[in-house]
């Protein structure tokens, strides 16, 4: 992953295409940072970039990467069971170590690790067997490639990009021929991913180290879409991305267009032995509902060990989130962004026909739940997951300013300790008052 903010996408260059309909309704994806960095449990690629460990020590992890318990069908079964609709696997991170037997470059787990086999093919096959969309992460940058540090970013976003010897050429002396070789290598590997595995989504990273022109983004996007025109591309294809990818925190305002929040279950993208700071299920439910309430997807990252097993404490969190989703699925799938801030104290979603609001209450409601600015008459209110109907009444209002809808608080078994959801069924499509009130 990157260590900076993400740009917003505009469109696919000069030939915009609509977003694939499966993506905005997916709601939950799983992000798998899996690679040799799990052997020592160090930050993926960044460990040697920042000098946390010497480069030679980092690369010695190749000798102990076994994938001995790698079972992509078990992954797929788990992810489908918890309600995810897509998964993204790090096919190649910034360290340049490919998880498939690439013909472009020699650095891959098939030839240089005890794993000795392609780890992408089985993953893609297993996901499709379970009805999940296949996503692959690929870094534009490769800090191990001999031709990578050969040109200078014309407008470097930070000092590292301008001076780090893994990124910038020595003394700033450029070698355009070396850079052309690197881009051909990058394009060749991406072409292999598209041709061999036909991913539904390509999740790029590393784009901040070069300009759009240097990357040849237009040519790359055309190559990908020629191989599979339905491929979804993230914003790190710059002008050719389909959706935004904020990281590690729900934005205060949603990005324009489709988007997803990339979030770790603990504090690390990949497996790190000493990171036990796992988020609770309640926290994950909060992140999830706040994200879908603003129209985004949650891409939740877990870090498999080097043998391919996912730590039990992360499986437990996924299953807890999945249990909540299963109970409240009507408020998740087939919905769009809910109410703007100020109408309800918590996130909400709206059914696709705009006739049912789903109000999320993180804490057990006391006495009543209020909903402000609702013009559409209410047919009934019920608790999602149990069906219990709740009393409700509208109080106040003057002229065009509607009164406040007060809903009786659910009690007992109708209260979910992680988050309670109330379905407000409307007598017509949602109509909100957004004015300043009577002068």
XYZ file of C-alpha atoms in Angstrom:
439
model
C 0.000 0.000 0.000
C 0.947 3.611 -0.385
C 1.815 6.039 2.363
C -0.061 9.074 1.126
C -3.488 10.256 0.085
C -5.117 8.915 -3.052
C -6.151 10.944 -6.092
C -9.728 10.948 -7.262
C -10.497 9.352 -10.598
C -11.977 11.305 -13.459
C -12.860 8.833 -16.211
C -11.239 6.401 -18.604
C -9.343 9.071 -20.468
C -11.253 10.393 -23.453
C -13.471 7.314 -23.724
C -15.421 7.090 -20.466
C -17.359 3.897 -19.775
C -19.966 3.249 -17.070
C -18.887 1.502 -13.895
C -19.544 -2.233 -13.889
C -22.830 -2.614 -11.944
C -21.472 -5.330 -9.636
C -18.971 -2.964 -8.020
C -21.175 -0.353 -6.282
C -23.420 -3.108 -4.918
C -20.551 -5.299 -3.698
C -20.285 -3.378 -0.393
C -17.586 -5.649 1.076
C -14.294 -6.808 -0.425
C -11.302 -8.546 1.155
C -7.750 -7.266 0.620
C -4.984 -9.885 0.855
C -1.404 -8.668 1.225
C 0.427 -11.952 0.768
C 4.099 -12.253 -0.063
C 7.577 -13.034 1.189
C 7.334 -10.207 3.753
C 5.172 -12.519 5.893
C 8.207 -14.728 6.633
C 9.812 -12.219 8.997
C 6.608 -10.279 9.512
C 7.997 -6.990 8.224
C 6.185 -4.197 6.344
C 5.671 -5.247 2.731
C 8.422 -3.677 0.564
C 8.597 -0.605 2.804
C 10.856 -2.475 5.261
C 13.886 -2.205 2.963
C 12.785 1.066 1.345
C 12.908 2.826 4.724
C 15.941 0.871 5.924
C 14.057 -0.942 8.671
C 15.907 -4.054 7.509
C 18.799 -4.329 5.036
C 17.792 -5.170 1.491
C 19.736 -8.442 1.569
C 17.935 -9.544 4.726
C 14.558 -8.690 3.233
C 15.267 -10.715 0.099
C 16.477 -13.728 2.110
C 12.822 -14.244 2.987
C 12.532 -15.855 -0.450
C 14.329 -18.892 1.002
C 11.640 -19.489 3.647
C 8.434 -18.626 1.810
C 6.682 -22.013 1.596
C 2.937 -21.401 1.123
C 2.774 -24.867 2.710
C -0.822 -24.489 3.929
C -2.021 -22.262 1.079
C -5.647 -23.201 0.398
C -7.401 -20.618 -1.785
C -10.649 -22.595 -1.634
C -10.692 -22.170 2.140
C -10.093 -18.448 1.626
C -12.915 -18.214 -0.902
C -15.332 -20.167 1.295
C -14.612 -17.875 4.233
C -14.929 -14.675 2.218
C -18.194 -15.763 0.588
C -19.582 -16.820 3.965
C -18.918 -13.421 5.549
C -20.686 -11.584 2.735
C -17.777 -10.309 0.639
C -18.435 -10.000 -3.082
C -14.838 -9.504 -4.295
C -11.250 -10.036 -3.187
C -7.966 -8.338 -4.117
C -4.663 -10.270 -3.889
C -1.209 -8.664 -4.112
C -0.023 -10.313 -7.313
C 3.120 -8.134 -7.164
C 4.029 -5.488 -4.582
C 6.700 -2.771 -4.772
C 9.367 -5.409 -3.998
C 8.839 -6.878 -7.467
C 8.218 -10.434 -6.253
C 5.482 -11.875 -8.471
C 3.120 -14.568 -7.172
C 2.813 -16.146 -10.627
C 5.313 -17.594 -13.106
C 5.851 -14.470 -15.136
C 7.780 -14.504 -18.404
C 8.755 -10.865 -17.836
C 11.539 -10.687 -15.289
C 12.825 -13.536 -13.163
C 11.736 -12.560 -9.641
C 8.795 -14.714 -8.654
C 7.780 -17.275 -6.041
C 7.600 -20.100 -8.572
C 11.317 -20.054 -9.371
C 12.860 -18.593 -6.235
C 10.950 -19.834 -3.180
C 10.124 -23.250 -1.668
C 6.478 -22.532 -2.592
C 7.509 -23.396 -6.147
C 4.130 -22.822 -7.777
C 1.777 -20.224 -9.208
C -0.335 -18.768 -6.368
C -2.585 -16.590 -8.521
C -4.196 -19.248 -10.718
C -5.670 -21.239 -7.823
C -6.862 -18.062 -6.153
C -8.740 -16.892 -9.254
C -10.280 -20.316 -9.814
C -11.403 -20.672 -6.187
C -13.020 -17.247 -6.074
C -15.017 -17.906 -9.217
C -16.179 -21.260 -7.845
C -17.709 -19.340 -4.933
C -19.216 -16.563 -7.055
C -16.709 -13.894 -5.998
C -15.200 -11.300 -8.306
C -11.447 -11.636 -8.839
C -9.265 -8.654 -8.010
C -5.492 -8.426 -8.414
C -3.200 -5.800 -6.907
C -0.218 -4.738 -8.993
C 2.334 -2.020 -8.244
C 3.450 0.198 -11.109
C 6.748 0.616 -9.244
C 9.359 -2.102 -8.681
C 12.174 -1.176 -6.320
C 14.140 -4.306 -7.284
C 14.110 -3.839 -11.046
C 17.482 -2.717 -12.471
C 15.845 -0.278 -14.896
C 13.405 1.339 -12.472
C 15.517 4.178 -11.046
C 16.223 5.619 -14.482
C 14.081 8.758 -14.855
C 13.076 11.741 -12.727
C 9.474 12.598 -11.869
C 8.895 16.033 -13.477
C 6.989 17.240 -10.414
C 8.057 14.969 -7.538
C 5.360 14.878 -4.827
C 7.909 14.379 -2.029
C 11.648 14.279 -1.326
C 11.811 10.477 -1.440
C 10.594 10.378 -5.035
C 13.200 12.985 -5.964
C 16.195 11.457 -4.174
C 15.677 7.858 -2.997
C 18.168 5.661 -4.907
C 15.516 2.977 -5.329
C 13.394 5.474 -7.263
C 15.551 8.269 -8.712
C 18.652 7.921 -10.937
C 22.062 8.675 -9.459
C 22.974 12.363 -9.786
C 19.678 12.889 -11.612
C 21.111 11.530 -14.873
C 18.267 9.975 -16.807
C 18.349 6.902 -19.057
C 15.252 6.960 -21.296
C 16.141 3.608 -22.889
C 16.260 1.928 -19.488
C 12.907 3.467 -18.608
C 11.396 2.214 -21.860
C 12.584 -1.288 -20.947
C 10.996 -0.955 -17.518
C 7.637 0.179 -18.884
C 7.679 -2.713 -21.371
C 8.317 -5.082 -18.451
C 5.424 -3.544 -16.464
C 3.095 -3.710 -19.460
C 4.148 -7.298 -20.149
C 3.341 -8.433 -16.618
C -0.024 -6.662 -16.576
C -0.791 -8.227 -19.956
C -0.083 -11.659 -18.471
C -2.442 -11.031 -15.563
C -5.240 -10.008 -17.919
C -4.685 -12.854 -20.395
C -4.133 -15.665 -17.897
C -6.487 -14.756 -15.065
C -8.994 -12.287 -16.574
C -9.402 -10.308 -13.338
C -12.660 -8.461 -12.816
C -10.694 -5.699 -11.075
C -7.097 -4.483 -11.246
C -5.966 -2.604 -8.154
C -2.878 -0.562 -9.019
C -0.483 1.180 -6.639
C 2.832 3.055 -6.770
C 1.600 5.627 -9.272
C 2.887 8.619 -7.279
C 6.499 7.901 -8.279
C 6.053 8.917 -11.928
C 3.819 11.165 -13.991
C 0.867 9.871 -15.975
C 2.774 10.464 -19.186
C 5.870 8.613 -17.943
C 3.750 5.652 -16.932
C 2.046 5.563 -20.326
C -1.301 5.235 -18.561
C -3.418 5.692 -21.660
C -1.587 2.934 -23.500
C -1.791 0.624 -20.484
C -5.514 1.253 -20.010
C -6.148 0.557 -23.695
C -4.141 -2.664 -23.446
C -6.107 -3.855 -20.409
C -9.510 -3.004 -21.852
C -8.649 -4.577 -25.190
C -7.979 -7.820 -23.307
C -11.079 -7.507 -21.133
C -13.310 -4.436 -21.582
C -15.168 -5.188 -18.337
C -12.096 -4.770 -16.126
C -12.621 -2.298 -13.272
C -9.591 -0.057 -12.603
C -8.869 1.842 -9.409
C -7.878 5.495 -9.153
C -4.158 4.725 -9.196
C -4.529 4.481 -12.927
C -4.922 8.270 -12.561
C -7.142 9.665 -15.345
C -8.032 6.134 -16.410
C -9.335 4.920 -13.044
C -12.956 4.086 -12.336
C -13.168 4.688 -8.594
C -11.416 6.377 -5.648
C -9.470 4.513 -2.964
C -9.101 6.403 0.337
C -7.150 4.494 2.999
C -7.455 3.789 6.717
C -10.201 6.268 7.596
C -13.762 7.021 6.497
C -13.670 10.368 4.636
C -15.724 13.219 6.050
C -17.169 13.785 2.594
C -17.518 10.954 0.083
C -15.395 11.137 -3.069
C -17.209 11.909 -6.296
C -18.407 8.743 -8.009
C -17.783 5.147 -6.929
C -15.248 4.549 -4.156
C -13.990 2.103 -1.573
C -12.325 2.488 1.812
C -9.178 0.375 2.235
C -8.923 -0.595 5.901
C -6.732 -3.018 7.868
C -8.209 -5.329 10.498
C -5.235 -4.486 12.730
C -2.615 -1.815 11.962
C -0.765 -3.691 9.200
C -1.516 -4.580 5.592
C 0.498 -7.791 5.568
C 1.168 -10.264 8.376
C 3.294 -8.847 11.180
C 4.027 -11.050 14.176
C 3.899 -8.274 16.740
C 0.739 -6.505 15.587
C -2.068 -7.678 17.856
C -4.043 -4.449 17.732
C -7.072 -6.007 16.073
C -10.145 -3.846 15.624
C -13.229 -5.156 17.416
C -16.231 -6.461 15.520
C -18.212 -3.443 16.708
C -15.575 -1.122 15.284
C -15.608 -2.969 11.972
C -19.401 -2.756 11.817
C -19.089 0.980 12.424
C -16.512 1.435 9.659
C -18.597 -0.727 7.335
C -21.918 1.026 7.878
C -20.377 4.498 7.752
C -18.776 3.574 4.431
C -21.809 2.049 2.732
C -23.948 4.844 4.204
C -21.915 7.255 2.047
C -22.151 5.018 -1.016
C -18.761 3.265 -0.800
C -17.418 -0.263 -0.433
C -15.235 -1.465 2.412
C -12.090 -3.293 1.231
C -10.986 -4.969 4.454
C -7.352 -6.106 4.623
C -6.139 -9.276 6.291
C -2.562 -10.558 6.263
C -1.983 -14.289 5.717
C 1.060 -15.908 7.316
C 3.805 -17.105 4.987
C 2.217 -20.578 4.948
C -1.013 -19.105 3.585
C -3.192 -19.341 6.703
C -5.097 -16.320 7.956
C -4.580 -15.639 11.692
C -7.462 -16.887 13.833
C -8.070 -13.493 15.419
C -8.617 -11.995 11.959
C -10.894 -14.840 10.907
C -12.906 -14.185 14.073
C -13.337 -10.518 13.107
C -14.394 -11.394 9.578
C -16.926 -13.895 10.848
C -18.306 -11.401 13.375
C -18.782 -8.776 10.684
C -20.283 -11.425 8.420
C -22.795 -12.453 11.086
C -23.946 -8.853 11.397
C -24.222 -8.448 7.627
C -26.242 -11.664 7.281
C -28.757 -10.459 9.866
C -29.052 -7.032 8.248
C -28.537 -7.897 4.583
C -31.539 -5.884 3.392
C -29.841 -2.749 4.722
C -26.613 -3.645 2.892
C -27.126 -5.138 -0.547
C -29.283 -3.443 -3.153
C -28.969 -0.103 -1.371
C -27.490 3.291 -2.139
C -26.085 6.077 0.036
C -28.495 7.182 2.730
C -29.239 10.456 4.462
C -26.901 13.445 4.544
C -25.464 14.297 7.947
C -27.882 15.964 10.355
C -31.061 14.035 9.590
C -30.188 11.014 11.765
C -27.449 10.510 14.340
C -25.726 7.638 12.585
C -25.264 6.258 9.086
C -28.115 5.079 6.930
C -28.771 3.429 3.594
C -31.640 3.797 1.135
C -33.238 1.018 -0.874
C -32.746 1.204 -4.628
C -36.415 2.179 -5.130
C -35.919 5.013 -2.613
C -38.882 3.828 -0.512
C -37.129 2.344 2.537
C -34.603 4.044 4.792
C -32.362 1.926 7.007
C -31.231 3.817 10.120
C -28.152 2.445 11.910
C -27.954 2.985 15.678
C -24.534 2.157 17.139
C -25.608 2.457 20.770
C -28.800 0.930 22.219
C -31.522 3.541 21.594
C -33.054 5.108 24.687
C -36.717 6.146 24.671
C -36.819 7.135 20.995
C -34.942 7.612 17.740
C -35.468 10.835 15.812
C -35.452 11.498 12.082
C -35.500 15.115 10.864
C -36.466 16.707 7.568
C -38.565 13.812 6.251
C -41.343 14.988 3.955
C -42.547 11.575 2.756
C -45.275 9.985 4.916
C -44.222 6.863 6.834
C -46.118 3.599 6.394
C -44.390 1.658 9.177
C -41.122 1.223 11.064
C -39.640 -2.161 11.959
C -36.453 -3.630 13.360
C -34.273 -5.209 10.659
C -33.442 -8.779 11.570
C -36.441 -9.411 13.832
C -39.335 -7.709 12.036
C -40.713 -6.151 15.223
C -42.826 -3.095 14.398
C -42.193 0.117 16.340
C -44.541 2.952 17.145
C -43.817 6.296 15.521
C -45.252 9.783 15.334
C -44.427 13.124 13.753
C -44.252 16.114 16.089
C -44.251 19.769 15.067
C -43.676 21.174 11.629
C -44.759 24.435 10.041
C -45.546 25.091 6.414
C -42.858 23.598 4.226
C -40.754 22.653 7.274
C -41.652 19.069 8.271
C -41.896 17.952 11.876
C -39.584 15.477 13.581
C -40.349 11.768 13.245
C -40.011 10.106 16.638
C -39.646 6.319 16.652
C -40.123 4.252 19.805
C -36.836 2.662 20.861
C -36.520 -1.095 20.374
C -35.919 -3.205 23.459
C -34.596 -6.607 24.500
C -33.819 -9.034 21.673
C -34.536 -6.306 19.114
C -31.343 -4.507 20.140
C -28.154 -5.704 18.429
C -25.068 -5.118 20.575
C -22.997 -4.288 17.470
C -25.501 -1.992 15.748
C -29.281 -1.970 15.561
C -30.958 -1.136 12.256
C -34.461 0.314 11.851
C -36.277 0.114 8.519
C -38.472 3.153 7.844
C -40.896 2.204 5.085
C -42.105 5.251 3.174
C -45.361 5.914 1.348
C -43.541 7.056 -1.781
C -39.978 7.945 -2.724
C -37.773 9.703 -0.206
C -38.299 13.464 -0.134
C -36.106 15.492 2.234
C -36.334 19.050 3.439
C -32.872 20.677 3.318
C -33.774 24.295 4.039
C -32.912 26.660 6.877
C -36.399 26.828 8.415
C -38.975 29.653 8.607
C -37.494 33.150 8.943
